[in-house]
Amino acid sequence: MENERMKEKRTQLIPYALLGLCLALLLFYLFKSVSLKKRLTLAEANQQQNVEQAAYQQKLMRIDSMLLRGDYGSALKAYHTELDNKDLQDASGIELRIAMAQQFLSLQQGNQADQQVLALQDSLDSIQSQRRVLPQEIRSYDSLSFALEKSKVQLANMKRRLMNRSIGQYLTFTNTKGSQMHYVGQVKNDMANGFGVALLNTGSRYQGEWHNNQRHGEGSFYWADGEYYIGNYANDKRNGLGTYYWPNGEKYVGQWKDDKRNGAGTFYGKDGAIVTEGVWTDDKLEKKGQERRSRR
């Protein structure tokens, strides 16, 4: 009799157990569904952000093309329009582009001023030559003669200052990798020497020290896709200590030679934690670890 009661109780418990199991499975899949939905929403938001950023980069490259064509006024106006857009971040150096466009425009106006100075100088020379053949009684206008001579001296000084400018000059040349460079900065012997900024026809830019049209010394190079390098250069290549950054927050800090990682270096993850470190040879880590490729 007792056994039959125990069997009956167990039989009655089975539906409850099955019901509890079903509820547990339901809660598990419900939680998993919510989690997947959140991940999907986040992925869609990231995708939308990437699409907007790509469109923004394309817009900036179209404006950069105005700058390369020499349409500095239109480029400057377009840059200011983008800067006033509060919904977009300054991820591509828009303020630097504005500064370069202003410099280019100023230099263009300065070149026009040079021509005006030279034209006025020629006019004064012509007046002076005519004055020598005028009758003796007209030469008595000493005040006019004095004014002409004073103007010639002032214009000669202005011309000399314009001809001797060493900061803020504009050059175009081709670098060692075949890219056209539009350069604004210090110039010596008709070449980039000292500090300056260059915009490449690829959309990249470099700001830093130069020697004979080559990147040499401390500088920063920014690629159009968001990667950038800050450190030392020699003979137009990354040489010495420098840091290479990826858009996702990862970075490499260490030694470079001929645009490749050579020597001691450390690779950091996007959270700032060390992923791997050691000695590198021609962009390869001599011990096993995670690697990221840098630009050649």
PDB file of C-alpha atoms in Angstrom, residues 93-252:
ATOM      1  CA  GLY A  93      42.001  66.804 -39.697  1.00  0.00           C
ATOM      2  CA  ILE A  94      39.441  69.269 -41.031  1.00  0.00           C
ATOM      3  CA  GLU A  95      41.011  72.130 -39.074  1.00  0.00           C
ATOM      4  CA  LEU A  96      44.420  71.330 -40.561  1.00  0.00           C
ATOM      5  CA  ARG A  97      42.876  71.312 -44.027  1.00  0.00           C
ATOM      6  CA  ILE A  98      41.376  74.750 -43.360  1.00  0.00           C
ATOM      7  CA  ALA A  99      44.779  76.044 -42.239  1.00  0.00           C
ATOM      8  CA  MET A 100      46.410  74.654 -45.394  1.00  0.00           C
ATOM      9  CA  ALA A 101      43.727  76.128 -47.662  1.00  0.00           C
ATOM     10  CA  GLN A 102      44.144  79.519 -45.993  1.00  0.00           C
ATOM     11  CA  GLN A 103      47.900  79.282 -46.425  1.00  0.00           C
ATOM     12  CA  PHE A 104      47.557  78.303 -50.090  1.00  0.00           C
ATOM     13  CA  LEU A 105      45.124  81.173 -50.691  1.00  0.00           C
ATOM     14  CA  SER A 106      47.426  83.624 -48.942  1.00  0.00           C
ATOM     15  CA  LEU A 107      50.383  82.467 -51.016  1.00  0.00           C
ATOM     16  CA  GLN A 108      48.333  82.764 -54.195  1.00  0.00           C
ATOM     17  CA  GLN A 109      47.406  86.329 -53.270  1.00  0.00           C
ATOM     18  CA  GLY A 110      51.021  86.965 -52.318  1.00  0.00           C
ATOM     19  CA  ASN A 111      52.180  85.859 -55.757  1.00  0.00           C
ATOM     20  CA  GLN A 112      49.681  88.275 -57.292  1.00  0.00           C
ATOM     21  CA  ALA A 113      51.076  90.977 -55.027  1.00  0.00           C
ATOM     22  CA  ASP A 114      54.569  90.144 -56.298  1.00  0.00           C
ATOM     23  CA  GLN A 115      53.407  90.736 -59.843  1.00  0.00           C
ATOM     24  CA  GLN A 116      51.785  94.024 -58.852  1.00  0.00           C
ATOM     25  CA  VAL A 117      54.984  95.155 -57.141  1.00  0.00           C
ATOM     26  CA  LEU A 118      57.058  94.282 -60.199  1.00  0.00           C
ATOM     27  CA  ALA A 119      54.575  96.060 -62.505  1.00  0.00           C
ATOM     28  CA  LEU A 120      54.636  99.169 -60.307  1.00  0.00           C
ATOM     29  CA  GLN A 121      58.429  99.043 -60.229  1.00  0.00           C
ATOM     30  CA  ASP A 122      58.509  98.957 -64.026  1.00  0.00           C
ATOM     31  CA  SER A 123      56.119 101.920 -64.149  1.00  0.00           C
ATOM     32  CA  LEU A 124      58.333 103.933 -61.829  1.00  0.00           C
ATOM     33  CA  ASP A 125      61.378 103.052 -63.914  1.00  0.00           C
ATOM     34  CA  SER A 126      59.536 104.246 -66.998  1.00  0.00           C
ATOM     35  CA  ILE A 127      58.570 107.518 -65.282  1.00  0.00           C
ATOM     36  CA  GLN A 128      62.149 108.023 -64.140  1.00  0.00           C
ATOM     37  CA  SER A 129      63.516 107.487 -67.646  1.00  0.00           C
ATOM     38  CA  GLN A 130      60.975 109.922 -69.082  1.00  0.00           C
ATOM     39  CA  ARG A 131      61.856 112.469 -66.421  1.00  0.00           C
ATOM     40  CA  ARG A 132      65.469 112.534 -67.594  1.00  0.00           C
ATOM     41  CA  VAL A 133      64.477 113.652 -71.115  1.00  0.00           C
ATOM     42  CA  LEU A 134      62.040 116.345 -69.988  1.00  0.00           C
ATOM     43  CA  PRO A 135      62.983 119.988 -70.349  1.00  0.00           C
ATOM     44  CA  GLN A 136      65.134 121.597 -67.713  1.00  0.00           C
ATOM     45  CA  GLU A 137      62.329 123.704 -66.244  1.00  0.00           C
ATOM     46  CA  ILE A 138      60.173 120.620 -65.379  1.00  0.00           C
ATOM     47  CA  ARG A 139      63.022 119.005 -63.447  1.00  0.00           C
ATOM     48  CA  SER A 140      62.579 121.769 -60.869  1.00  0.00           C
ATOM     49  CA  TYR A 141      59.761 119.819 -59.294  1.00  0.00           C
ATOM     50  CA  ASP A 142      61.987 118.464 -56.564  1.00  0.00           C
ATOM     51  CA  SER A 143      59.081 117.294 -54.464  1.00  0.00           C
ATOM     52  CA  LEU A 144      57.903 114.974 -57.223  1.00  0.00           C
ATOM     53  CA  SER A 145      61.418 113.638 -57.708  1.00  0.00           C
ATOM     54  CA  PHE A 146      61.825 113.024 -53.991  1.00  0.00           C
ATOM     55  CA  ALA A 147      58.478 111.235 -53.825  1.00  0.00           C
ATOM     56  CA  LEU A 148      59.413 109.015 -56.757  1.00  0.00           C
ATOM     57  CA  GLU A 149      62.769 108.079 -55.258  1.00  0.00           C
ATOM     58  CA  LYS A 150      61.206 107.342 -51.872  1.00  0.00           C
ATOM     59  CA  SER A 151      58.574 105.157 -53.498  1.00  0.00           C
ATOM     60  CA  LYS A 152      61.257 103.265 -55.411  1.00  0.00           C
ATOM     61  CA  VAL A 153      63.176 102.563 -52.210  1.00  0.00           C
ATOM     62  CA  GLN A 154      60.041 101.370 -50.421  1.00  0.00           C
ATOM     63  CA  LEU A 155      59.059  99.116 -53.314  1.00  0.00           C
ATOM     64  CA  ALA A 156      62.601  97.731 -53.568  1.00  0.00           C
ATOM     65  CA  ASN A 157      62.489  96.820 -49.871  1.00  0.00           C
ATOM     66  CA  MET A 158      59.083  95.214 -50.281  1.00  0.00           C
ATOM     67  CA  LYS A 159      60.313  93.242 -53.286  1.00  0.00           C
ATOM     68  CA  ARG A 160      63.370  92.045 -51.363  1.00  0.00           C
ATOM     69  CA  ARG A 161      61.224  90.857 -48.444  1.00  0.00           C
ATOM     70  CA  LEU A 162      58.906  88.999 -50.801  1.00  0.00           C
ATOM     71  CA  MET A 163      61.805  87.370 -52.630  1.00  0.00           C
ATOM     72  CA  ASN A 164      63.498  86.331 -49.376  1.00  0.00           C
ATOM     73  CA  ARG A 165      60.481  84.669 -47.761  1.00  0.00           C
ATOM     74  CA  SER A 166      61.508  81.343 -46.232  1.00  0.00           C
ATOM     75  CA  ILE A 167      58.350  80.440 -44.246  1.00  0.00           C
ATOM     76  CA  GLY A 168      55.015  79.584 -45.780  1.00  0.00           C
ATOM     77  CA  GLN A 169      56.133  78.999 -49.352  1.00  0.00           C
ATOM     78  CA  TYR A 170      54.265  76.594 -51.605  1.00  0.00           C
ATOM     79  CA  LEU A 171      55.862  73.759 -53.591  1.00  0.00           C
ATOM     80  CA  THR A 172      54.713  70.768 -55.615  1.00  0.00           C
ATOM     81  CA  PHE A 173      56.975  67.770 -56.122  1.00  0.00           C
ATOM     82  CA  THR A 174      56.913  63.968 -56.369  1.00  0.00           C
ATOM     83  CA  ASN A 175      58.118  61.895 -53.424  1.00  0.00           C
ATOM     84  CA  THR A 176      60.225  58.744 -53.521  1.00  0.00           C
ATOM     85  CA  LYS A 177      57.112  56.562 -53.800  1.00  0.00           C
ATOM     86  CA  GLY A 178      55.742  58.408 -56.810  1.00  0.00           C
ATOM     87  CA  SER A 179      53.001  60.422 -55.078  1.00  0.00           C
ATOM     88  CA  GLN A 180      52.532  64.094 -55.868  1.00  0.00           C
ATOM     89  CA  MET A 181      53.069  66.358 -52.846  1.00  0.00           C
ATOM     90  CA  HIS A 182      51.472  69.779 -52.322  1.00  0.00           C
ATOM     91  CA  TYR A 183      53.691  71.386 -49.693  1.00  0.00           C
ATOM     92  CA  VAL A 184      53.427  74.507 -47.551  1.00  0.00           C
ATOM     93  CA  GLY A 185      56.254  75.367 -45.190  1.00  0.00           C
ATOM     94  CA  GLN A 186      59.885  76.334 -44.903  1.00  0.00           C
ATOM     95  CA  VAL A 187      61.856  76.270 -48.145  1.00  0.00           C
ATOM     96  CA  LYS A 188      65.598  76.372 -48.822  1.00  0.00           C
ATOM     97  CA  ASN A 189      67.290  75.936 -52.209  1.00  0.00           C
ATOM     98  CA  ASP A 190      63.825  75.575 -53.792  1.00  0.00           C
ATOM     99  CA  MET A 191      63.167  72.421 -51.745  1.00  0.00           C
ATOM    100  CA  ALA A 192      61.239  71.540 -48.604  1.00  0.00           C
ATOM    101  CA  ASN A 193      63.656  72.102 -45.723  1.00  0.00           C
ATOM    102  CA  GLY A 194      62.595  72.654 -42.118  1.00  0.00           C
ATOM    103  CA  PHE A 195      59.020  72.363 -40.895  1.00  0.00           C
ATOM    104  CA  GLY A 196      56.083  72.024 -43.267  1.00  0.00           C
ATOM    105  CA  VAL A 197      52.830  70.317 -44.170  1.00  0.00           C
ATOM    106  CA  ALA A 198      52.193  68.294 -47.332  1.00  0.00           C
ATOM    107  CA  LEU A 199      48.954  66.986 -48.812  1.00  0.00           C
ATOM    108  CA  LEU A 200      49.325  63.962 -51.110  1.00  0.00           C
ATOM    109  CA  ASN A 201      47.192  63.278 -54.164  1.00  0.00           C
ATOM    110  CA  THR A 202      46.131  60.045 -52.396  1.00  0.00           C
ATOM    111  CA  GLY A 203      44.356  62.042 -49.664  1.00  0.00           C
ATOM    112  CA  SER A 204      47.043  61.364 -47.049  1.00  0.00           C
ATOM    113  CA  ARG A 205      49.007  64.124 -45.357  1.00  0.00           C
ATOM    114  CA  TYR A 206      52.313  64.633 -43.524  1.00  0.00           C
ATOM    115  CA  GLN A 207      53.280  67.343 -41.088  1.00  0.00           C
ATOM    116  CA  GLY A 208      56.720  67.621 -39.595  1.00  0.00           C
ATOM    117  CA  GLU A 209      60.359  68.124 -40.464  1.00  0.00           C
ATOM    118  CA  TRP A 210      61.840  67.936 -43.985  1.00  0.00           C
ATOM    119  CA  HIS A 211      65.251  67.740 -45.643  1.00  0.00           C
ATOM    120  CA  ASN A 212      65.603  68.261 -49.395  1.00  0.00           C
ATOM    121  CA  ASN A 213      61.987  67.276 -50.180  1.00  0.00           C
ATOM    122  CA  GLN A 214      62.180  64.187 -47.944  1.00  0.00           C
ATOM    123  CA  ARG A 215      60.570  63.517 -44.579  1.00  0.00           C
ATOM    124  CA  HIS A 216      63.452  63.718 -42.152  1.00  0.00           C
ATOM    125  CA  GLY A 217      63.214  64.231 -38.378  1.00  0.00           C
ATOM    126  CA  GLU A 218      60.081  64.218 -36.238  1.00  0.00           C
ATOM    127  CA  GLY A 219      56.752  64.075 -38.027  1.00  0.00           C
ATOM    128  CA  SER A 220      53.234  62.677 -38.293  1.00  0.00           C
ATOM    129  CA  PHE A 221      51.679  60.902 -41.271  1.00  0.00           C
ATOM    130  CA  TYR A 222      47.909  60.382 -41.628  1.00  0.00           C
ATOM    131  CA  TRP A 223      46.358  57.969 -44.132  1.00  0.00           C
ATOM    132  CA  ALA A 224      42.899  58.566 -45.573  1.00  0.00           C
ATOM    133  CA  ASP A 225      41.465  55.425 -43.921  1.00  0.00           C
ATOM    134  CA  GLY A 226      42.270  56.613 -40.387  1.00  0.00           C
ATOM    135  CA  GLU A 227      45.608  54.915 -39.693  1.00  0.00           C
ATOM    136  CA  TYR A 228      48.440  57.228 -38.651  1.00  0.00           C
ATOM    137  CA  TYR A 229      52.065  57.267 -37.472  1.00  0.00           C
ATOM    138  CA  ILE A 230      53.811  59.675 -35.099  1.00  0.00           C
ATOM    139  CA  GLY A 231      57.557  59.448 -34.680  1.00  0.00           C
ATOM    140  CA  ASN A 232      60.922  59.775 -36.370  1.00  0.00           C
ATOM    141  CA  TYR A 233      61.756  59.758 -40.075  1.00  0.00           C
ATOM    142  CA  ALA A 234      65.014  59.504 -42.011  1.00  0.00           C
ATOM    143  CA  ASN A 235      65.462  59.580 -45.800  1.00  0.00           C
ATOM    144  CA  ASP A 236      61.684  59.753 -46.354  1.00  0.00           C
ATOM    145  CA  LYS A 237      61.000  56.541 -44.361  1.00  0.00           C
ATOM    146  CA  ARG A 238      59.986  55.617 -40.816  1.00  0.00           C
ATOM    147  CA  ASN A 239      63.269  55.250 -38.945  1.00  0.00           C
ATOM    148  CA  GLY A 240      63.914  55.325 -35.214  1.00  0.00           C
ATOM    149  CA  LEU A 241      61.325  55.451 -32.443  1.00  0.00           C
ATOM    150  CA  GLY A 242      57.698  55.818 -33.458  1.00  0.00           C
ATOM    151  CA  THR A 243      54.090  54.833 -32.746  1.00  0.00           C
ATOM    152  CA  TYR A 244      51.690  53.404 -35.332  1.00  0.00           C
ATOM    153  CA  TYR A 245      47.938  53.673 -34.655  1.00  0.00           C
ATOM    154  CA  TRP A 246      45.026  51.685 -36.098  1.00  0.00           C
ATOM    155  CA  PRO A 247      41.440  53.054 -36.214  1.00  0.00           C
ATOM    156  CA  ASN A 248      40.166  50.389 -33.789  1.00  0.00           C
ATOM    157  CA  GLY A 249      42.452  51.676 -31.003  1.00  0.00           C
ATOM    158  CA  GLU A 250      45.321  49.201 -31.382  1.00  0.00           C
ATOM    159  CA  LYS A 251      48.864  50.548 -31.633  1.00  0.00           C
ATOM    160  CA  TYR A 252      52.518  49.575 -31.936  1.00  0.00           C
TER     161      TYR A 252
END
